[in-house]
Short mmCIF file of C-alpha atoms in Angstrom, two decimals:
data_model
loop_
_atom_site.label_atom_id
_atom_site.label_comp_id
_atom_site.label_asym_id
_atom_site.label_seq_id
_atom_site.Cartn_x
_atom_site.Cartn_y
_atom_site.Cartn_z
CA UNK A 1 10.02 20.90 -22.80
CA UNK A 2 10.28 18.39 -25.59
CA UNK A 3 8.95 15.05 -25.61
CA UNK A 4 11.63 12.81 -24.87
CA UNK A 5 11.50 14.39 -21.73
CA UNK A 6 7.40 14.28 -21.34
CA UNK A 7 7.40 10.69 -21.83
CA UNK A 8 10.59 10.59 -19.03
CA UNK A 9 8.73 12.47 -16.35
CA UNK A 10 5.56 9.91 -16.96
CA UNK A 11 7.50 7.10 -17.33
CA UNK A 12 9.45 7.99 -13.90
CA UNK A 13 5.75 8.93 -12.49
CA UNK A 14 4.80 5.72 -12.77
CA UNK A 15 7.64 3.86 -11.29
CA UNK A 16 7.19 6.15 -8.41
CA UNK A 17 3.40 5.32 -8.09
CA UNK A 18 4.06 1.83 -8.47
CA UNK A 19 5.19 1.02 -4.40
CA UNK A 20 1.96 3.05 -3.33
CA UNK A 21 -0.73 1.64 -5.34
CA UNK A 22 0.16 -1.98 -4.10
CA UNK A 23 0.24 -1.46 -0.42
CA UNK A 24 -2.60 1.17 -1.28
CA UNK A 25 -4.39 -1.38 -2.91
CA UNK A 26 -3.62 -4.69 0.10
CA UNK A 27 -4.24 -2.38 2.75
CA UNK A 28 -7.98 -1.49 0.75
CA UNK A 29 -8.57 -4.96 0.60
CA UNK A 30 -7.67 -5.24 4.10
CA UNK A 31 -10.20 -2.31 5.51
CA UNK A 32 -12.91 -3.50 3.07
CA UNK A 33 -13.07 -7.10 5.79
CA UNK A 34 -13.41 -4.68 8.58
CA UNK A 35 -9.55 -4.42 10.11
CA UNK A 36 -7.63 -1.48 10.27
CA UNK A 37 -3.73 -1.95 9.67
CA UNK A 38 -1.31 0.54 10.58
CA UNK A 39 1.78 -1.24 9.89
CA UNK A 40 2.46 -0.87 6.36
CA UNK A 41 5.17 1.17 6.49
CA UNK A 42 6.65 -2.03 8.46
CA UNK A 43 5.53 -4.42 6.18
CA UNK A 44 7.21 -2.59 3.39
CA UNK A 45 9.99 -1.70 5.00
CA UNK A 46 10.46 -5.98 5.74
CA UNK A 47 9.92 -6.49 2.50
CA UNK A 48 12.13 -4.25 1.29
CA UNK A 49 14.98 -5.25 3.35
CA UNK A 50 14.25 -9.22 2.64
CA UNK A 51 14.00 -8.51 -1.14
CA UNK A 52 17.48 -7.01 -1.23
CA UNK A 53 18.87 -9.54 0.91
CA UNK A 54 18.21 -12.53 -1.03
CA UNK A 55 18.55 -10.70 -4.33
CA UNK A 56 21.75 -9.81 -3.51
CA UNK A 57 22.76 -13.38 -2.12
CA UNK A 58 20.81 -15.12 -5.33
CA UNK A 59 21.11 -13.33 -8.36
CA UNK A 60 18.01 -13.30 -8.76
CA UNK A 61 14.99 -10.50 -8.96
CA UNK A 62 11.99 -13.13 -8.64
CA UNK A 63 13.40 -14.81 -5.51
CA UNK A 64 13.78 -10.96 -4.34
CA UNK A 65 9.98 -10.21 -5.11
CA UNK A 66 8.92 -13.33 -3.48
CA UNK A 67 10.88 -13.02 -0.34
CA UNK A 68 9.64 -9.37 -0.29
CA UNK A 69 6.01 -10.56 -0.50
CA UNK A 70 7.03 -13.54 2.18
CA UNK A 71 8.35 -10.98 4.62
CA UNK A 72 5.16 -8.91 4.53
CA UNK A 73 3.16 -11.99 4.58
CA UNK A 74 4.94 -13.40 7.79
CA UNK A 75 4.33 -9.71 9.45
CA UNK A 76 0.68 -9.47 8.48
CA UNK A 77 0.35 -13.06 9.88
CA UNK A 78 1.40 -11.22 12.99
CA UNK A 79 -0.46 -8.77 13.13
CA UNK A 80 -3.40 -11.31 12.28
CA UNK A 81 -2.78 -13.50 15.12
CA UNK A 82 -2.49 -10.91 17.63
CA UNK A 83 -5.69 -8.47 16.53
CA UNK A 84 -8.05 -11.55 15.29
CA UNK A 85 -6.72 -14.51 17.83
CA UNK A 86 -6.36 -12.33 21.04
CA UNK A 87 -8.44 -9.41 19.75
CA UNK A 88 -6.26 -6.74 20.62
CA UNK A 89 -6.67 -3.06 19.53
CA UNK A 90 -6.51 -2.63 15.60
CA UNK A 91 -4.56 0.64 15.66
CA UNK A 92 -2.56 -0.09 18.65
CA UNK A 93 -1.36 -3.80 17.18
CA UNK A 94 -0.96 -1.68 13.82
CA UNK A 95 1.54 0.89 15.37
CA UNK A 96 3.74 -1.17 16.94
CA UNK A 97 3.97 -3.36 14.09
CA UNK A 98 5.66 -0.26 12.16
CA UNK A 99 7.95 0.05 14.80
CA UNK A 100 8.63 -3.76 14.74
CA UNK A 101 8.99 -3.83 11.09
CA UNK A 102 11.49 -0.06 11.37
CA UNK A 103 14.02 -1.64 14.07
CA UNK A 104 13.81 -5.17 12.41
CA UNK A 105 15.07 -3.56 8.60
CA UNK A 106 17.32 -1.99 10.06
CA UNK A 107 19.05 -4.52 11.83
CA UNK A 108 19.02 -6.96 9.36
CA UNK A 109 19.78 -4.66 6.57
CA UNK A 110 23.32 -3.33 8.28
CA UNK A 111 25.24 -5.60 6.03
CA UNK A 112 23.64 -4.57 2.79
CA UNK A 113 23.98 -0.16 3.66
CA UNK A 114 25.37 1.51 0.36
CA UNK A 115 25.26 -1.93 -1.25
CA UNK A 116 23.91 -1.87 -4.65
CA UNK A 117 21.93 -4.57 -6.56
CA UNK A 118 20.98 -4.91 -10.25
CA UNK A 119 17.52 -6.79 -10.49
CA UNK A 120 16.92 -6.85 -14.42
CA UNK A 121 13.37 -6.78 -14.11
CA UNK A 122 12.02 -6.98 -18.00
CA UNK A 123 10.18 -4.18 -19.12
CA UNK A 124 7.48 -3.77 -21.62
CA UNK A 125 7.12 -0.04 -23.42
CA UNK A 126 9.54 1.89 -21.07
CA UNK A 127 7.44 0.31 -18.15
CA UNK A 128 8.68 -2.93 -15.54
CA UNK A 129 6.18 -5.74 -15.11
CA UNK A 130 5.60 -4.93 -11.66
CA UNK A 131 4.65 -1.56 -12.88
CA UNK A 132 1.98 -2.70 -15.28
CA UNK A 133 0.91 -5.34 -12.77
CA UNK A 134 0.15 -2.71 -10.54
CA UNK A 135 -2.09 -0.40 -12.48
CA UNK A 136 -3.72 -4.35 -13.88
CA UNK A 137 -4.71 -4.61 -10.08
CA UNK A 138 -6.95 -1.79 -9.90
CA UNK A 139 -9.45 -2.95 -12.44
CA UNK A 140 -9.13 -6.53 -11.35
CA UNK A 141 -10.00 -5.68 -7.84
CA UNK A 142 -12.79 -3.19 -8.49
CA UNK A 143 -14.19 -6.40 -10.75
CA UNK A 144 -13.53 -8.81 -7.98
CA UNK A 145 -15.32 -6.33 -5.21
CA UNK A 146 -17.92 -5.49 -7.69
CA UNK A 147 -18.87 -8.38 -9.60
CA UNK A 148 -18.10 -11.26 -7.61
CA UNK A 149 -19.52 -13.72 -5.23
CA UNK A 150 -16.33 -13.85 -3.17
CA UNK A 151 -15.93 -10.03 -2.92
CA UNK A 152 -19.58 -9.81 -2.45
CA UNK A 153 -18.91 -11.83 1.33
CA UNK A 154 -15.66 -9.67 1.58
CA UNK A 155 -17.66 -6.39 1.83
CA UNK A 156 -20.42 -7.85 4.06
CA UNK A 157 -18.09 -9.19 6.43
CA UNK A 158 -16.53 -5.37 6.66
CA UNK A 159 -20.06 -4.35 6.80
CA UNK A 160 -21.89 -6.07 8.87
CA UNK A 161 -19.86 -9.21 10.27
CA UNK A 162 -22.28 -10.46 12.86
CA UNK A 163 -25.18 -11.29 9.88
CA UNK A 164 -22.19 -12.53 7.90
CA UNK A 165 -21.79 -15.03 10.44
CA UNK A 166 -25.69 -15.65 10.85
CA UNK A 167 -25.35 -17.51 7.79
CA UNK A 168 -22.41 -20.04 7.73
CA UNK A 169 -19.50 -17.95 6.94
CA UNK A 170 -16.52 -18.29 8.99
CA UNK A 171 -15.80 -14.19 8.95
CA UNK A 172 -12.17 -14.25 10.78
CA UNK A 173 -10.89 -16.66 8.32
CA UNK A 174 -12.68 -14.20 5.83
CA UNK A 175 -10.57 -11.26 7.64
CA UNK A 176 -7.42 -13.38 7.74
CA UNK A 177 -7.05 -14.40 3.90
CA UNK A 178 -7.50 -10.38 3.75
CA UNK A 179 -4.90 -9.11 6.10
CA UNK A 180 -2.37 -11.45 4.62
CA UNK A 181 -3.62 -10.34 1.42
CA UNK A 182 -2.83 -6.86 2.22
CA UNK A 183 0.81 -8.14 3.65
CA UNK A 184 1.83 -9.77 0.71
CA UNK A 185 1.12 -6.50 -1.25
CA UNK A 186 2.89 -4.44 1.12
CA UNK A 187 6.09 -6.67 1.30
CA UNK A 188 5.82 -6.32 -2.98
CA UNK A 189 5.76 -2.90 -2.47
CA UNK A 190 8.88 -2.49 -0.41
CA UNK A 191 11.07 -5.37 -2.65
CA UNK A 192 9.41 -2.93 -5.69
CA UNK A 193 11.39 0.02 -3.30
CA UNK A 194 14.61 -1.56 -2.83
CA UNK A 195 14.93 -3.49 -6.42
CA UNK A 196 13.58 -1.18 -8.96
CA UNK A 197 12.67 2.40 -7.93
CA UNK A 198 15.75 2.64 -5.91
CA UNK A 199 18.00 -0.40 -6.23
CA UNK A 200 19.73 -0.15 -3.00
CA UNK A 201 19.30 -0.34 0.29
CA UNK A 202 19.21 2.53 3.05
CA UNK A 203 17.28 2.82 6.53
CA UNK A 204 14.03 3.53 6.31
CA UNK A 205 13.72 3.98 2.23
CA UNK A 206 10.30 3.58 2.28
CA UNK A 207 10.32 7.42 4.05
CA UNK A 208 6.52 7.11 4.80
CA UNK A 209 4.85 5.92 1.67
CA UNK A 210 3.39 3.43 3.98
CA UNK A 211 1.94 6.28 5.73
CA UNK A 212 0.44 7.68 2.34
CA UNK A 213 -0.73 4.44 1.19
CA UNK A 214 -3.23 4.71 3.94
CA UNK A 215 -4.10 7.88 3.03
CA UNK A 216 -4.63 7.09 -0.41
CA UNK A 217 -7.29 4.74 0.66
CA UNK A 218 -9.29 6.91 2.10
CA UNK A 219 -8.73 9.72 -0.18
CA UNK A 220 -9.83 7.26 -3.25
CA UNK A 221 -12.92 6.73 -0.35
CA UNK A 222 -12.27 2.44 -0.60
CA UNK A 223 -12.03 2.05 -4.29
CA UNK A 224 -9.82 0.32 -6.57
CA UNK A 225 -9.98 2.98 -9.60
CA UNK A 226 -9.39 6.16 -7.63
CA UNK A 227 -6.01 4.35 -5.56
CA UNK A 228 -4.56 4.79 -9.42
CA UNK A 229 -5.48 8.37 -9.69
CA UNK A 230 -4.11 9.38 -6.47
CA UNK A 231 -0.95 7.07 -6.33
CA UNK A 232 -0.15 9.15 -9.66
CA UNK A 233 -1.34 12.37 -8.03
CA UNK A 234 1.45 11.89 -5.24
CA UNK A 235 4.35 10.52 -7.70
CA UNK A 236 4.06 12.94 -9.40
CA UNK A 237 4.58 15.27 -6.82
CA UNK A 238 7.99 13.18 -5.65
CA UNK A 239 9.16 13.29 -9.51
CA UNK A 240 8.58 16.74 -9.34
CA UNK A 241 11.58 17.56 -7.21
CA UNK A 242 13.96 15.30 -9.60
CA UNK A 243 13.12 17.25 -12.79
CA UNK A 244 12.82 20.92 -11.33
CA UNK A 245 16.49 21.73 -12.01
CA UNK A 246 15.79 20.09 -16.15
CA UNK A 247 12.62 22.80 -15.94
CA UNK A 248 14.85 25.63 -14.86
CA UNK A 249 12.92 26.13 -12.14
CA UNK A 250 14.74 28.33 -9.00
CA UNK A 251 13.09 26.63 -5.96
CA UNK A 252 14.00 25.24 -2.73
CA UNK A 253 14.63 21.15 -2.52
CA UNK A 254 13.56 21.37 0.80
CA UNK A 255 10.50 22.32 0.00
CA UNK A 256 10.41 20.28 -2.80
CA UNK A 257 10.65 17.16 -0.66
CA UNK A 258 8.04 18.12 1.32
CA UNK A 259 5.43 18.06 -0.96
CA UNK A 260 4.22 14.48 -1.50
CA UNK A 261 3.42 14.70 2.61
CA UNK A 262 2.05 18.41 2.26
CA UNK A 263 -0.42 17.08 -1.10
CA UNK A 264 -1.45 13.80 1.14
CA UNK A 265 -2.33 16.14 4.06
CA UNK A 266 -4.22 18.78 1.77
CA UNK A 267 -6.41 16.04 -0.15
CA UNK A 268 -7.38 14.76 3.24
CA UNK A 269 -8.57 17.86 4.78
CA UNK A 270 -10.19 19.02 1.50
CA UNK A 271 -11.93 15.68 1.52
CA UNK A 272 -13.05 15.06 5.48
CA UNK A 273 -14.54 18.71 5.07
CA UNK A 274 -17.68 16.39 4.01
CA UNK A 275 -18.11 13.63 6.60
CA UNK A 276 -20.35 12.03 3.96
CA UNK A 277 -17.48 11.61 1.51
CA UNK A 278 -16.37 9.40 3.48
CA UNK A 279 -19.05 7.61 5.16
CA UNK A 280 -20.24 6.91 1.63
CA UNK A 281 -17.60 4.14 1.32
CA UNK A 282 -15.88 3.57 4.75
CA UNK A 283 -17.02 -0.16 5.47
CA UNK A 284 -19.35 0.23 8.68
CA UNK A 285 -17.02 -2.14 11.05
CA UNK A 286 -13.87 -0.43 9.93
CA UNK A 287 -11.59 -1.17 13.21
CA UNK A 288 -14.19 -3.08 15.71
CA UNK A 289 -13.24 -6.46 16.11
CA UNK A 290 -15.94 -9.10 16.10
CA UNK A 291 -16.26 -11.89 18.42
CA UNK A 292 -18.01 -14.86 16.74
CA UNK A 293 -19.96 -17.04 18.76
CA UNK A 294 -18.39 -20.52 17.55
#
């Protein structure tokens, strides 16, 4: 194992971390206001779709990233409407958003199966800009959560929304600018899919990362940092598979394959063995929706 191939397998670790530790990271945002989103594996899967579309139509990678981010946006406001407006179930509203976001990428994306598209995104030491953005986002968030006044109100309202709103602030507009936070992020993450990791388009690419991206939020128990370690954790388990055969290594792709989904179900039973893992972090109104009184 030399190191040309060393700094390969990190280099292609972190390209494969990049799509999870953005929708990781919205959807933390997201469940720190209090609202539980199950649709990012629709969100990125609209984003991813949108991305290629226009990039392919344009020419151009930044109109690709920003319709990405504009399709997950539009979704989220969705989503928003329905579980803050009308107050329907979180999870429920969540679900069928996935399935809204599967059937629409896939219709829209028939014209663009097989298709290829070359984005050119610049890259700084063997690493995109999306890339680095994404591992910037983890300290920047921890400091906005931490240290500031706005992130402050962002964790009451996901704690305890009702004194939140005993003092003046307006806490579904609070949840709102954080579910369309989250949907923006989720919509990069798919255009980051279809653009750069894989720069092409195919049903269902995103082949549950939005699924682990909810996982890693709780397995990094709500915190910025940790989303980096674990994103890494599980690309490097999907790199795994595409350097075996360079390692020598006699062993079964399908197993291989499996092993980002069997790591994301082991760290989550290893971790809920202690409830108070995760009721350290888990913002108290996680999932209840909140009825203001003006």
């Amino acid at each position: 194992m030399n190191e040309a191939f060393v700094v390969a397998l990190v280099l292609s670790t972190a390209a494969a971390a990049t799509p999870l530790i953005l929708a990781a990271l919205g959807e933390l945002v997201v469940e720190r206001a209090g609202v539980l989103n199950l649709g990012v594996e629709g969100m990125m899967l609209a984003g991813a779709v949108s991305a290629f579309a226009v990039t392919t139509h344009t020419g151009s990678a930044t109109a690709g990233f920003a319709a990405g981010m504009g399709a997950g946006l539009a979704l989220s406001a969705l989503f928003a409407l329905l579980s803050l407006g009308l107050m329907t179930n979180q999870v429920a509203t969540g679900l069928a958003l996935t399935l809204f976001g599967v059937g629409l990428s896939a219709f829209a994306g028939q014209p663009f199966v097989g298709q290829v598209v070359s984005a050119g995104v610049p890259r700084v030491l063997g690493l995109d800009l999306v890339a680095w953005l994404a591992i910037a986002l983890c300290p920047l968030l921890w400091l906005f959560l931490q240290k500031s006044r706005a992130g402050l109100l962002l964790r009451a309202v996901g704690e305890r929304p009702e004194v939140a709103d005993a003092i003046g602030f307006a806490v579904r507009r609070i949840r709102l600018a954080a579910v369309l936070f989250g949907g923006a992020l989720a919509g990069l993450a798919g255009a980051y899919l279809s653009l750069v990791n894989t720069p092409m388009w195919a049903e269902g690419m995103t082949a549950g990362r939005g699924w682990i991206a909810l996982a890693l939020v709780v397995f990094a128990t709500w915190r910025p940092l940790r989303v980096l370690a674990g994103a890494w954790l599980f690309g490097g388990m999907t790199v795994l598979q595409l350097h075996t055969q360079a390692l020598g290594l006699a062993i079964p792709s399908e197993f291989l394959s499996m092993l980002p989904y069997l790591a994301t179900v082991v760290v989550l039973v290893l971790i809920c063995r202690d409830p108070r893992t995760i009721l350290l972090n888990q913002p108290l109104s996680l999932g209840k929706p909140y009825h203001p009184d003006r």
